[in-house]
PDB file of C-alpha atoms in Angstrom:
ATOM      1  CA  UNK O   1     106.734 139.408 130.253  1.00 49.00           C
ATOM      2  CA  UNK O   2     106.615 141.588 127.237  1.00 57.00           C
ATOM      3  CA  UNK O   3     107.294 140.441 123.724  1.00 65.00           C
ATOM      4  CA  UNK O   4     110.387 142.285 122.543  1.00 88.00           C
ATOM      5  CA  UNK O   5     109.756 141.534 118.895  1.00 92.00           C
ATOM      6  CA  UNK O   6     109.168 144.284 116.436  1.00 93.00           C
ATOM      7  CA  UNK O   7     106.143 144.368 114.172  1.00 93.00           C
ATOM      8  CA  UNK O   8     108.437 143.495 111.240  1.00 94.00           C
ATOM      9  CA  UNK O   9     109.692 140.378 113.090  1.00 95.00           C
ATOM     10  CA  UNK O  10     106.151 139.326 113.912  1.00 94.00           C
ATOM     11  CA  UNK O  11     105.114 139.824 110.310  1.00 96.00           C
ATOM     12  CA  UNK O  12     108.145 137.800 109.115  1.00 96.00           C
ATOM     13  CA  UNK O  13     107.169 134.968 111.508  1.00 96.00           C
ATOM     14  CA  UNK O  14     103.622 135.005 110.154  1.00 97.00           C
ATOM     15  CA  UNK O  15     104.886 134.843 106.558  1.00 97.00           C
ATOM     16  CA  UNK O  16     107.274 131.992 107.422  1.00 97.00           C
ATOM     17  CA  UNK O  17     104.518 130.018 109.193  1.00 97.00           C
ATOM     18  CA  UNK O  18     102.136 130.546 106.270  1.00 97.00           C
ATOM     19  CA  UNK O  19     104.769 129.177 103.900  1.00 97.00           C
ATOM     20  CA  UNK O  20     105.365 126.178 106.183  1.00 97.00           C
ATOM     21  CA  UNK O  21     101.623 125.594 106.390  1.00 96.00           C
ATOM     22  CA  UNK O  22     101.301 125.799 102.596  1.00 96.00           C
ATOM     23  CA  UNK O  23     104.047 123.183 102.178  1.00 96.00           C
ATOM     24  CA  UNK O  24     102.368 120.944 104.750  1.00 96.00           C
ATOM     25  CA  UNK O  25      99.000 121.284 103.026  1.00 95.00           C
ATOM     26  CA  UNK O  26     100.599 120.470  99.659  1.00 94.00           C
ATOM     27  CA  UNK O  27     102.164 117.323 101.159  1.00 94.00           C
ATOM     28  CA  UNK O  28      98.810 116.279 102.632  1.00 95.00           C
ATOM     29  CA  UNK O  29      97.135 116.908  99.288  1.00 94.00           C
ATOM     30  CA  UNK O  30      99.649 114.672  97.543  1.00 93.00           C
ATOM     31  CA  UNK O  31      99.258 111.908 100.144  1.00 91.00           C
ATOM     32  CA  UNK O  32      95.459 111.819  99.925  1.00 92.00           C
ATOM     33  CA  UNK O  33      95.274 112.168  96.146  1.00 93.00           C
ATOM     34  CA  UNK O  34      93.601 109.066  94.648  1.00 92.00           C
ATOM     35  CA  UNK O  35      96.520 108.413  92.276  1.00 93.00           C
ATOM     36  CA  UNK O  36      98.950 108.441  95.197  1.00 92.00           C
ATOM     37  CA  UNK O  37      96.759 106.106  97.234  1.00 93.00           C
ATOM     38  CA  UNK O  38      96.359 103.732  94.274  1.00 94.00           C
ATOM     39  CA  UNK O  39     100.095 103.854  93.552  1.00 94.00           C
ATOM     40  CA  UNK O  40     100.918 103.069  97.181  1.00 93.00           C
ATOM     41  CA  UNK O  41      98.433 100.183  97.183  1.00 94.00           C
ATOM     42  CA  UNK O  42      99.898  98.800  93.949  1.00 95.00           C
ATOM     43  CA  UNK O  43     103.420  99.025  95.347  1.00 95.00           C
ATOM     44  CA  UNK O  44     102.353  97.225  98.519  1.00 95.00           C
ATOM     45  CA  UNK O  45     100.624  94.462  96.552  1.00 95.00           C
ATOM     46  CA  UNK O  46     103.623  94.091  94.243  1.00 95.00           C
ATOM     47  CA  UNK O  47     105.940  93.847  97.226  1.00 95.00           C
ATOM     48  CA  UNK O  48     103.724  91.221  98.860  1.00 95.00           C
ATOM     49  CA  UNK O  49     103.546  89.225  95.620  1.00 95.00           C
ATOM     50  CA  UNK O  50     107.321  89.437  95.195  1.00 94.00           C
ATOM     51  CA  UNK O  51     107.828  88.163  98.742  1.00 95.00           C
ATOM     52  CA  UNK O  52     105.314  85.346  98.223  1.00 95.00           C
ATOM     53  CA  UNK O  53     106.879  84.335  94.906  1.00 94.00           C
ATOM     54  CA  UNK O  54     110.317  84.429  96.506  1.00 94.00           C
ATOM     55  CA  UNK O  55     109.184  82.208  99.372  1.00 95.00           C
ATOM     56  CA  UNK O  56     107.495  79.821  96.935  1.00 95.00           C
ATOM     57  CA  UNK O  57     110.648  79.651  94.813  1.00 94.00           C
ATOM     58  CA  UNK O  58     112.764  78.854  97.857  1.00 95.00           C
ATOM     59  CA  UNK O  59     110.297  76.177  99.004  1.00 95.00           C
ATOM     60  CA  UNK O  60     110.116  74.553  95.555  1.00 95.00           C
ATOM     61  CA  UNK O  61     113.875  74.701  95.193  1.00 94.00           C
ATOM     62  CA  UNK O  62     114.245  72.999  98.578  1.00 95.00           C
ATOM     63  CA  UNK O  63     111.786  70.242  97.601  1.00 95.00           C
ATOM     64  CA  UNK O  64     113.528  69.678  94.261  1.00 93.00           C
ATOM     65  CA  UNK O  65     116.887  69.471  96.007  1.00 92.00           C
ATOM     66  CA  UNK O  66     115.478  66.988  98.543  1.00 92.00           C
ATOM     67  CA  UNK O  67     113.971  64.806  95.808  1.00 89.00           C
ATOM     68  CA  UNK O  68     117.171  64.945  93.795  1.00 90.00           C
ATOM     69  CA  UNK O  69     119.171  63.943  96.874  1.00 90.00           C
ATOM     70  CA  UNK O  70     116.869  60.932  97.412  1.00 90.00           C
ATOM     71  CA  UNK O  71     117.266  59.671  93.843  1.00 90.00           C
ATOM     72  CA  UNK O  72     120.965  60.388  93.218  1.00 92.00           C
ATOM     73  CA  UNK O  73     124.256  59.659  94.931  1.00 90.00           C
ATOM     74  CA  UNK O  74     126.566  62.486  95.988  1.00 88.00           C
ATOM     75  CA  UNK O  75     128.476  62.072  92.708  1.00 91.00           C
ATOM     76  CA  UNK O  76     125.261  62.563  90.693  1.00 86.00           C
ATOM     77  CA  UNK O  77     124.791  58.917  89.683  1.00 91.00           C
ATOM     78  CA  UNK O  78     121.193  57.701  89.917  1.00 91.00           C
ATOM     79  CA  UNK O  79     120.194  55.431  92.807  1.00 90.00           C
ATOM     80  CA  UNK O  80     118.630  52.612  90.826  1.00 91.00           C
ATOM     81  CA  UNK O  81     117.153  51.044  93.971  1.00 93.00           C
ATOM     82  CA  UNK O  82     114.958  54.152  94.247  1.00 89.00           C
ATOM     83  CA  UNK O  83     114.593  55.239  90.609  1.00 90.00           C
ATOM     84  CA  UNK O  84     113.292  51.897  89.281  1.00 92.00           C
ATOM     85  CA  UNK O  85     110.412  51.514  91.796  1.00 92.00           C
ATOM     86  CA  UNK O  86     109.410  55.156  91.269  1.00 90.00           C
ATOM     87  CA  UNK O  87     109.412  54.666  87.489  1.00 91.00           C
ATOM     88  CA  UNK O  88     107.296  51.497  87.821  1.00 94.00           C
ATOM     89  CA  UNK O  89     104.766  53.377  89.973  1.00 93.00           C
ATOM     90  CA  UNK O  90     104.660  56.271  87.484  1.00 93.00           C
ATOM     91  CA  UNK O  91     104.075  53.892  84.548  1.00 95.00           C
ATOM     92  CA  UNK O  92     101.339  52.102  86.507  1.00 94.00           C
ATOM     93  CA  UNK O  93      99.577  55.388  87.338  1.00 95.00           C
ATOM     94  CA  UNK O  94      99.729  56.522  83.706  1.00 94.00           C
ATOM     95  CA  UNK O  95      98.416  53.111  82.615  1.00 92.00           C
ATOM     96  CA  UNK O  96      95.495  53.368  85.034  1.00 93.00           C
ATOM     97  CA  UNK O  97      94.650  56.852  83.795  1.00 93.00           C
ATOM     98  CA  UNK O  98      94.759  55.773  80.146  1.00 90.00           C
ATOM     99  CA  UNK O  99      92.724  52.672  80.892  1.00 89.00           C
ATOM    100  CA  UNK O 100      90.171  54.687  82.826  1.00 87.00           C
ATOM    101  CA  UNK O 101      89.817  57.273  80.059  1.00 84.00           C
ATOM    102  CA  UNK O 102      89.305  54.552  77.430  1.00 82.00           C
ATOM    103  CA  UNK O 103      86.558  52.970  79.535  1.00 79.00           C
ATOM    104  CA  UNK O 104      84.851  56.343  79.936  1.00 74.00           C
ATOM    105  CA  UNK O 105      84.809  56.934  76.160  1.00 71.00           C
ATOM    106  CA  UNK O 106      83.638  53.460  75.252  1.00 60.00           C
TER     107      UNK O 106
END
């Protein structure tokens, strides 16, 4: 099998392949450049943080909605049978903390 290409065609192929290789080497150089690597790492971290913050927001929102549902009726009125005991416990805890801090100082 003989190659039926002319020397000009062979030379054109060589030039084209050199240009393709130069483009490829430029792309590799950009990818391995420290600024590119740092930028990619920052973008990945930012994306991970955004996802984590989003998940945390959804979880907190769900908890707040659950707590609100436990202490209010569907119409938004407070459920006194649940609010009053919770308030008493909160006041007692604050009282214990204040009492404990006064004993520590004195």
